Tab-separated table of C-alpha atoms in Angstrom:
chain	number	residue	atom	x	y	z
K	1	MET	CA	30.351	-4.743	40.537
K	2	LYS	CA	28.694	-1.757	42.505
K	3	CYS	CA	25.385	-0.355	42.938
K	4	GLU	CA	26.518	2.440	40.230
K	5	ASP	CA	26.895	-0.733	37.403
K	6	VAL	CA	23.424	-2.125	38.405
K	7	SER	CA	21.895	-0.119	36.021
K	8	ASN	CA	23.454	-1.163	33.098
K	9	HIS	CA	23.362	-4.872	33.420
K	10	LEU	CA	19.537	-5.330	35.730
K	11	ILE	CA	17.303	-5.224	32.771
K	12	SER	CA	19.628	-7.745	30.773
K	13	TYR	CA	19.878	-9.835	33.917
K	14	LEU	CA	16.181	-9.798	34.401
K	15	ASP	CA	15.730	-10.586	30.743
K	16	ARG	CA	18.055	-13.592	30.633
K	17	ARG	CA	20.020	-11.751	27.921
K	18	THR	CA	23.377	-11.975	29.743
K	19	SER	CA	26.797	-13.778	29.911
K	20	SER	CA	27.010	-16.039	32.336
K	21	ALA	CA	29.497	-14.026	33.873
K	22	ASP	CA	27.837	-11.251	34.004
K	23	ARG	CA	24.668	-13.065	36.071
K	24	SER	CA	27.245	-14.442	38.053
K	25	GLU	CA	28.856	-11.711	38.961
K	26	MET	CA	25.107	-9.796	39.538
K	27	GLU	CA	23.632	-12.761	41.526
K	28	ASP	CA	26.770	-12.011	43.773
K	29	HIS	CA	26.336	-8.264	44.159
K	30	LEU	CA	21.867	-9.075	44.369
K	31	GLY	CA	23.113	-10.942	47.375
K	32	THR	CA	24.944	-8.901	49.462
K	33	CYS	CA	22.722	-5.571	48.290
K	34	ALA	CA	19.725	-5.414	49.787
K	35	GLU	CA	18.769	-2.308	48.357
K	36	CYS	CA	19.645	-3.627	44.520
K	37	ARG	CA	17.571	-7.099	45.332
K	38	THR	CA	14.811	-4.912	46.026
K	39	ARG	CA	14.795	-3.363	43.091
K	40	ALA	CA	15.224	-5.811	40.826
K	41	GLU	CA	12.559	-7.926	42.809
K	42	GLU	CA	9.941	-4.793	42.546
K	43	PHE	CA	11.156	-4.600	38.658
K	44	ARG	CA	9.985	-7.876	37.854
K	45	LYS	CA	6.884	-6.868	39.560
K	46	ILE	CA	6.056	-3.892	37.515
K	47	TRP	CA	6.730	-6.279	34.518
K	48	THR	CA	3.684	-8.296	35.603
K	49	LEU	CA	1.690	-5.385	36.442
K	50	MET	CA	2.385	-4.104	32.830
K	51	GLU	CA	0.640	-7.412	31.487
K	52	GLU	CA	-2.639	-6.304	33.492
K	53	LEU	CA	-3.125	-3.635	30.517
K	54	PRO	CA	-6.318	-4.954	28.335
K	55	VAL	CA	-5.329	-5.853	24.766
K	56	LEU	CA	-7.181	-3.312	22.212
K	57	GLU	CA	-8.434	-4.868	19.314
K	58	PRO	CA	-8.735	-2.762	15.788
K	59	SER	CA	-12.247	-1.583	14.913
K	60	VAL	CA	-14.337	-3.967	12.999
K	61	GLY	CA	-13.576	-1.665	9.317
K	62	PHE	CA	-9.729	-1.239	10.288
K	63	ASP	CA	-8.617	-3.534	7.281
K	64	ALA	CA	-11.149	-2.218	4.647
K	65	HIS	CA	-10.002	1.636	5.796
K	66	VAL	CA	-6.448	0.333	4.888
K	67	ARG	CA	-7.266	-1.462	1.600
K	68	GLU	CA	-9.170	1.490	0.727
K	69	ARG	CA	-6.513	3.885	1.211
K	70	VAL	CA	-4.162	1.525	-0.257
K	71	ALA	CA	-6.324	1.326	-3.253
K	72	ALA	CA	-6.775	4.840	-3.534
K	73	GLU	CA	-2.681	5.347	-3.806
K	74	PRO	CA	-1.632	5.705	-7.448
K	75	ARG	CA	0.256	2.694	-9.264
K	76	ARG	CA	3.238	3.078	-9.685
K	77	GLY	CA	5.379	0.872	-11.926
K	78	TRP	CA	8.948	0.239	-12.971
K	79	PHE	CA	11.639	3.156	-12.058
K	80	GLY	CA	8.477	4.634	-10.280
K	81	LEU	CA	6.276	5.948	-13.278
K	82	PRO	CA	2.823	5.855	-13.465
K	83	ILE	CA	0.624	3.299	-14.450
K	84	PRO	CA	-2.650	3.819	-16.885
K	85	LYS	CA	-5.823	2.412	-15.311
K	86	PHE	CA	-5.953	0.693	-18.285
K	87	VAL	CA	-3.007	-1.731	-17.607
K	88	PRO	CA	-3.802	-4.974	-16.329
K	89	GLY	CA	-2.519	-5.043	-12.283
K	90	PHE	CA	-1.346	-8.781	-13.477
K	91	MET	CA	1.024	-6.669	-15.657
K	92	LEU	CA	2.878	-4.907	-12.617
K	93	GLN	CA	4.275	-7.930	-10.934
K	94	PRO	CA	7.379	-8.912	-12.853
K	95	ARG	CA	6.637	-12.648	-12.259
K	96	LEU	CA	3.349	-12.748	-13.854
K	97	ALA	CA	4.566	-10.287	-16.275
K	98	PHE	CA	7.287	-12.405	-17.016
K	99	SER	CA	5.402	-14.968	-17.784
K	100	ALA	CA	2.614	-13.861	-19.934
K	101	ALA	CA	5.941	-12.389	-22.031
K	102	LEU	CA	6.572	-16.461	-22.234
K	103	LEU	CA	3.177	-17.326	-23.745
K	104	ILE	CA	2.564	-15.160	-25.682
K	105	ALA	CA	6.457	-16.121	-27.510
K	106	LEU	CA	5.324	-19.796	-27.214
K	107	CYS	CA	1.753	-18.231	-29.413
K	108	VAL	CA	3.693	-16.830	-31.738
K	109	TRP	CA	5.941	-19.551	-32.098
K	110	THR	CA	3.813	-22.282	-32.728
K	111	ALA	CA	1.625	-20.047	-34.951
K	112	ARG	CA	4.680	-20.052	-37.246
K	113	LEU	CA	4.634	-23.786	-37.109
K	114	PRO	CA	2.377	-24.691	-39.993
K	115	TYR	CA	3.956	-22.280	-42.659
K	116	ARG	CA	6.841	-24.274	-41.893
K	117	ILE	CA	5.347	-27.682	-42.929
K	118	HIS	CA	3.223	-26.611	-45.295
K	119	ALA	CA	5.466	-24.438	-46.981
K	120	PRO	CA	5.274	-24.688	-51.090
K	121	VAL	CA	8.073	-27.298	-51.558
K	122	PRO	CA	9.267	-27.079	-55.626
K	123	ALA	CA	9.435	-30.751	-56.563
K	124	PRO	CA	5.434	-31.149	-56.458
K	125	GLN	CA	5.287	-28.060	-58.598
K	126	VAL	CA	7.706	-29.389	-61.151
K	127	THR	CA	5.742	-32.545	-61.041
K	128	ALA	CA	2.484	-30.420	-61.758
K	129	GLN	CA	4.184	-28.596	-64.721
K	130	ASN	CA	5.291	-32.338	-66.022
K	131	ASP	CA	1.465	-32.929	-65.560
K	132	MET	CA	0.791	-29.582	-67.388
K	133	GLU	CA	3.546	-30.917	-70.371
K	134	GLN	CA	2.162	-34.685	-70.460
K	135	PHE	CA	-1.408	-33.202	-71.327
K	136	GLN	CA	-0.167	-30.609	-73.765
K	137	GLU	CA	1.076	-33.684	-75.499
K	138	ILE	CA	-1.869	-35.559	-75.053
K	139	ASN	CA	-3.650	-33.248	-76.931
K	140	ASP	CA	-1.518	-33.125	-79.771
K	141	LEU	CA	-1.830	-36.715	-80.184
K	142	GLY	CA	-3.974	-36.313	-83.152
K	143	VAL	CA	-1.634	-34.810	-84.535
K	144	LEU	CA	0.923	-37.061	-84.018
K	145	GLU	CA	-1.207	-40.076	-85.221
K	146	ASN	CA	-1.889	-38.681	-88.306
K	147	TYR	CA	0.026	-40.251	-90.875
K	148	ASP	CA	0.271	-37.786	-93.345
K	149	VAL	CA	1.356	-34.972	-90.881
K	150	LEU	CA	3.744	-37.575	-89.599
K	151	THR	CA	5.397	-38.458	-93.639
K	152	ASN	CA	5.880	-34.407	-93.492
K	153	LEU	CA	9.664	-33.439	-92.110
K	154	ASP	CA	8.505	-30.119	-91.731
K	155	ALA	CA	5.761	-30.864	-89.361
K	156	LEU	CA	7.597	-33.021	-87.429
K	157	SER	CA	10.400	-30.383	-87.140
K	158	GLU	CA	7.545	-28.216	-85.496
K	159	LEU	CA	7.316	-31.097	-82.799
K	160	ALA	CA	10.763	-30.326	-81.962
K	161	PRO	CA	10.278	-28.185	-79.176
K	162	VAL	CA	7.819	-30.554	-77.527
K	163	ALA	CA	9.925	-33.499	-78.390
K	164	GLU	CA	12.962	-31.793	-76.576
K	165	ARG	CA	10.761	-31.004	-73.535
K	166	SER	CA	9.627	-34.408	-73.176
K	167	THR	CA	13.119	-35.306	-72.617
K	168	THR	CA	12.950	-34.006	-68.998
K	169	THR	CA	10.854	-37.046	-67.843
K	170	PRO	CA	10.819	-40.295	-69.048
K	171	ALA	CA	7.097	-41.162	-69.063
K	172	SER	CA	6.618	-38.528	-71.879
K	173	HIS	CA	10.088	-39.438	-73.359
K	174	ASP	CA	8.676	-43.047	-73.515
K	175	HIS	CA	4.928	-41.437	-74.704
K	176	ALA	CA	6.777	-39.988	-77.620
K	177	HIS	CA	8.574	-43.528	-79.042
K	178	ASP	CA	5.668	-44.957	-78.633
K	179	ASN	CA	3.531	-43.182	-80.878
K	180	GLY	CA	6.324	-42.589	-83.172
K	181	GLY	CA	6.606	-46.333	-83.115
K	182	ALA	CA	2.444	-46.411	-84.087
N	1	MET	CA	7.702	-8.011	3.097
N	2	LEU	CA	9.545	-8.880	-0.351
N	3	ASP	CA	6.529	-10.952	-1.798
N	4	VAL	CA	4.423	-7.577	-0.715
N	5	LYS	CA	7.713	-5.632	-2.734
N	6	ALA	CA	6.766	-7.603	-5.512
N	7	GLY	CA	3.165	-7.153	-6.126
N	8	ASP	CA	1.476	-9.187	-4.346
N	9	ASP	CA	-1.601	-8.098	-2.255
N	10	ALA	CA	-2.612	-11.407	-0.426
N	11	SER	CA	1.649	-10.638	1.072
N	12	PHE	CA	0.787	-7.622	1.949
N	13	ASN	CA	-3.103	-8.619	3.696
N	14	PHE	CA	-1.466	-11.172	5.751
N	15	LEU	CA	0.980	-8.202	6.866
N	16	LEU	CA	-1.732	-6.215	7.869
N	17	ARG	CA	-3.710	-9.322	9.603
N	18	LYS	CA	-0.512	-9.920	11.522
N	19	TYR	CA	0.674	-6.593	12.583
N	20	ARG	CA	-2.832	-4.678	13.417
N	21	THR	CA	-3.277	-5.591	16.972
N	22	PRO	CA	-0.239	-5.151	18.230
N	23	LEU	CA	0.540	-1.744	16.107
N	24	VAL	CA	-2.689	-0.198	17.596
N	25	ASN	CA	-1.711	-1.039	20.480
N	26	PHE	CA	1.675	0.216	20.506
N	27	LEU	CA	0.031	3.500	19.295
N	28	TYR	CA	-2.894	3.616	21.479
N	29	ARG	CA	-0.159	3.064	24.687
N	30	ILE	CA	1.546	6.399	23.396
N	31	VAL	CA	-1.364	8.540	22.092
N	32	ARG	CA	-3.798	7.757	24.679
N	33	ASP	CA	-6.523	7.897	22.325
N	34	THR	CA	-8.117	4.954	20.035
N	35	ALA	CA	-9.419	7.092	17.065
N	36	THR	CA	-5.802	8.442	16.880
N	37	ALA	CA	-4.459	5.186	17.336
N	38	GLU	CA	-6.492	3.470	14.676
N	39	ASP	CA	-5.746	6.462	12.018
N	40	LEU	CA	-1.942	6.455	12.686
N	41	ALA	CA	-2.332	2.507	12.098
N	42	GLN	CA	-3.465	3.352	8.784
N	43	GLU	CA	-1.071	5.482	8.015
N	44	VAL	CA	1.536	3.111	9.207
N	45	PHE	CA	1.055	0.480	6.863
N	46	LEU	CA	-0.080	2.963	4.116
N	47	ARG	CA	3.415	4.114	4.668
N	48	VAL	CA	4.668	0.688	4.450
N	49	TYR	CA	2.771	-0.044	0.938
N	50	ARG	CA	3.986	3.302	-1.227
N	51	ALA	CA	7.670	2.739	0.906
N	52	ARG	CA	7.764	-1.331	-0.562
N	53	GLU	CA	10.308	-0.835	-3.440
N	54	GLN	CA	12.225	0.527	-1.207
N	55	TYR	CA	12.771	-2.176	2.019
N	56	SER	CA	15.285	-3.852	1.949
N	57	PRO	CA	15.789	-7.548	3.336
N	58	SER	CA	18.726	-6.800	5.638
N	59	ALA	CA	16.573	-4.541	7.490
N	60	LYS	CA	13.884	-6.714	10.050
N	61	PHE	CA	10.591	-6.123	8.556
N	62	THR	CA	9.183	-5.312	12.497
N	63	THR	CA	12.065	-3.040	12.987
N	64	TRP	CA	11.109	-0.976	9.710
N	65	LEU	CA	7.821	-1.225	10.864
N	66	PHE	CA	7.993	0.089	14.617
N	67	ARG	CA	10.085	2.680	13.384
N	68	ILE	CA	7.614	4.019	11.065
N	69	ALA	CA	4.924	4.058	13.714
N	70	THR	CA	6.935	5.694	16.431
N	71	ASN	CA	7.800	8.520	14.416
N	72	LEU	CA	4.199	8.741	13.262
N	73	ALA	CA	3.399	8.144	17.074
N	74	LEU	CA	5.642	10.789	18.330
N	75	ASN	CA	4.841	13.557	15.915
N	76	SER	CA	1.656	13.366	16.561
N	77	VAL	CA	2.252	13.869	20.523
N	78	ARG	CA	4.059	16.906	19.685
N	79	ASP	CA	1.610	18.047	17.295
N	80	ASN	CA	-1.244	17.877	19.862
N	81	ARG	CA	0.840	18.990	22.554
N	82	HIS	CA	1.371	22.039	20.501
N	83	HIS	CA	-2.481	22.458	19.766
N	84	LYS	CA	-3.677	22.028	23.216
N	85	MET	CA	-1.226	24.737	24.714
N	86	GLU	CA	-2.430	27.362	21.856
N	87	VAL	CA	-6.023	25.753	22.638
N	88	SER	CA	-5.221	26.574	26.426
N	89	ILE	CA	-4.363	29.979	25.708
N	90	ASP	CA	-6.998	31.033	24.133
N	91	ILE	CA	-9.467	29.384	25.899
N	92	SER	CA	-8.676	30.577	29.706
N	93	SER	CA	-6.039	30.600	31.806
N	94	SER	CA	-7.741	29.391	34.878
N	95	ASP	CA	-8.187	26.145	33.667
N	96	GLU	CA	-4.807	24.592	34.982
N	97	GLU	CA	-5.236	21.038	33.721
N	98	ASP	CA	-5.719	22.387	30.362
N	99	ALA	CA	-3.256	24.786	30.560
N	100	ALA	CA	-0.328	21.800	32.109
N	101	PRO	CA	-1.947	18.400	30.949
N	102	ARG	CA	1.188	17.182	31.202
N	103	GLU	CA	2.465	18.304	34.620
N	104	LEU	CA	2.260	15.453	36.966
N	105	PRO	CA	1.541	16.804	40.643
N	106	ALA	CA	2.902	15.182	43.652
N	107	ARG	CA	3.521	11.130	43.206
N	108	GLU	CA	1.624	10.348	46.779
N	109	LYS	CA	-1.479	12.360	45.692
N	110	ARG	CA	-1.689	11.614	42.771
N	111	ILE	CA	-1.064	7.643	43.124
N	112	ASP	CA	-3.986	7.898	46.211
N	113	GLU	CA	-6.227	9.833	43.856
N	114	HIS	CA	-5.725	7.378	41.022
N	115	LEU	CA	-6.283	4.397	43.703
N	116	ILE	CA	-9.601	5.724	44.328
N	117	GLU	CA	-11.458	7.185	41.061
N	118	GLN	CA	-9.225	4.749	38.413
N	119	ASP	CA	-8.839	1.297	37.862
N	120	ARG	CA	-6.014	-0.203	38.200
N	121	SER	CA	-5.437	-0.145	33.814
N	122	ASP	CA	-5.791	3.507	34.329
N	123	ILE	CA	-3.213	3.989	36.365
N	124	ILE	CA	-0.639	1.585	35.047
N	125	ARG	CA	-1.359	3.388	31.403
N	126	ARG	CA	-1.107	6.795	33.170
N	127	ALA	CA	2.495	5.808	34.421
N	128	ILE	CA	3.129	4.977	31.135
N	129	PHE	CA	2.219	8.164	29.250
N	130	SER	CA	3.295	10.260	32.043
N	131	LEU	CA	6.965	8.785	31.008
N	132	PRO	CA	9.397	10.969	28.630
N	133	GLU	CA	8.595	9.844	25.197
N	134	LYS	CA	11.935	8.146	24.047
N	135	GLN	CA	11.169	6.012	27.566
N	136	ARG	CA	7.780	5.147	27.076
N	137	VAL	CA	8.381	3.931	23.306
N	138	ALA	CA	11.720	1.767	24.915
N	139	ILE	CA	9.680	0.347	27.469
N	140	LEU	CA	6.862	-0.711	25.034
N	141	LEU	CA	8.848	-2.272	22.470
N	142	HIS	CA	10.733	-3.801	25.452
N	143	LYS	CA	8.114	-4.978	27.279
N	144	TYR	CA	4.924	-5.653	24.785
N	145	GLU	CA	6.768	-6.234	21.540
N	146	GLU	CA	9.793	-8.378	23.245
N	147	MET	CA	12.661	-6.729	21.190
N	148	ASP	CA	16.052	-7.282	21.201
N	149	TYR	CA	17.691	-4.297	22.558
N	150	ALA	CA	19.614	-3.976	18.783
N	151	ASP	CA	16.459	-3.596	17.536
N	152	ILE	CA	14.874	-1.395	19.771
N	153	ALA	CA	18.409	0.725	19.329
N	154	LYS	CA	17.920	1.508	16.050
N	155	ILE	CA	14.287	2.249	16.143
N	156	LEU	CA	15.371	4.698	18.553
N	157	GLU	CA	18.629	5.431	16.821
N	158	CYS	CA	21.009	5.287	20.091
N	159	SER	CA	23.646	2.725	21.444
N	160	GLU	CA	22.767	-0.712	22.834
N	161	SER	CA	23.843	0.705	26.281
N	162	ALA	CA	22.178	4.027	25.980
N	163	LEU	CA	19.433	1.782	25.753
N	164	LYS	CA	19.830	-0.267	28.644
N	165	SER	CA	20.148	3.186	30.483
N	166	LEU	CA	16.920	4.838	29.234
N	167	LEU	CA	15.179	1.235	30.315
N	168	PHE	CA	16.764	1.386	33.486
N	169	ARG	CA	15.600	4.746	33.835
N	170	ALA	CA	12.055	4.100	32.951
N	171	TYR	CA	10.989	0.640	34.990
N	172	GLU	CA	12.941	3.137	37.917
N	173	THR	CA	10.039	5.827	37.359
N	174	LEU	CA	7.838	3.411	37.037
N	175	ARG	CA	8.830	1.557	40.402
N	176	VAL	CA	8.317	4.840	42.288
N	177	GLU	CA	4.989	5.817	40.941
N	178	LEU	CA	3.223	1.945	41.141
N	179	ALA	CA	4.496	2.012	44.139
N	180	PRO	CA	1.404	1.089	45.945
N	181	LEU	CA	0.097	-1.129	43.504
N	182	VAL	CA	3.415	-3.288	43.720
N	183	ALA	CA	3.012	-3.031	47.562
N	184	GLN	CA	-0.831	-4.231	47.128
N	185	PRO	CA	-0.388	-8.486	47.433
N	186	GLY	CA	-1.358	-10.733	44.816
N	187	THR	CA	-0.969	-7.560	42.262
N	188	HIS	CA	-1.130	-10.031	38.856
N	189	ARG	CA	-4.620	-10.660	37.776
N	190	GLY	CA	-3.251	-12.523	34.634
N	191	GLY	CA	-6.767	-12.433	32.709
N	192	GLU	CA	-6.148	-9.979	30.237
N	193	GLY	CA	-3.043	-10.797	28.636
N	194	ARG	CA	-0.018	-9.615	26.779
N	195	ALA	CA	-0.364	-7.086	23.268
N	196	GLN	CA	0.793	-9.817	21.328
């Protein structure tokens, strides 16, 4: 290595950021060249001198000033569009916004569940309808128990539709039979 | 920084606490004015906040941060120099100090005067400040921020070999400027620590 090459390698040599080959080459040169050796020693001293500079601490209000300036910045949302002030801050955070959307979706889904459970089932309605029919038949029991009416075929024919309807449920059918027997 | 990008304010406060001191010191050593250094440091953090959406994880955060700081500081120094030159023309041509604030007198005389009138820290600070802008930034990032050559080269937009040459010239200048201090025995006081 020549003195001209030292300028390219001396800093990295002093920093210990050079390859072992370059390092040994530099050490060979410094062993023979007093001028470069002095320069290397003085560079090290300069670095030590630079460490003497005191550290300047930022003023007490530094952080507060930065935060004030940041807070005064217009908020930007997706695609860099400005966001109105009434939009809560957490909505600007994608993860929180996603969580909020998920929560809302869960609430909506849960709210829909009771409707499915208590949805009107046709079978009980049919039962209720049969109860009403049976009640009507009970109302007509007086007619059925009247012997004169029973002996009148025309009157019996009037009961035909009721008798037909009563066939839909075995219970009412039995009632009709029982009453007929009586 | 990715958390800041995602809108996490706590992460921004963490970055603020971690980098405010090195940043203020770096800027102070370039502009040599406490108030200006603090203003510039605030501006750096504000720009980081504004540009958080554009931050790419491929770039090291410190490199990005100090690149913003370097650009702001050098612009401030240039603006200030321009302003001082205007003032010196307007006020008086007899005031040599104002007329040529960055002109260096003969080295030996300058150092001797400083040894008498100023303390060691001020001499070192002045010597650093007297370096050309790029050399100054290079040694500040190299010595105080302990950055890799590749990162400093990115900030200064030059090649690594050009950076090594820049550093060599900067330390060579300081070696001459600070020769009286270097020659003094027991120069290291060691009580004031580093910037980081």
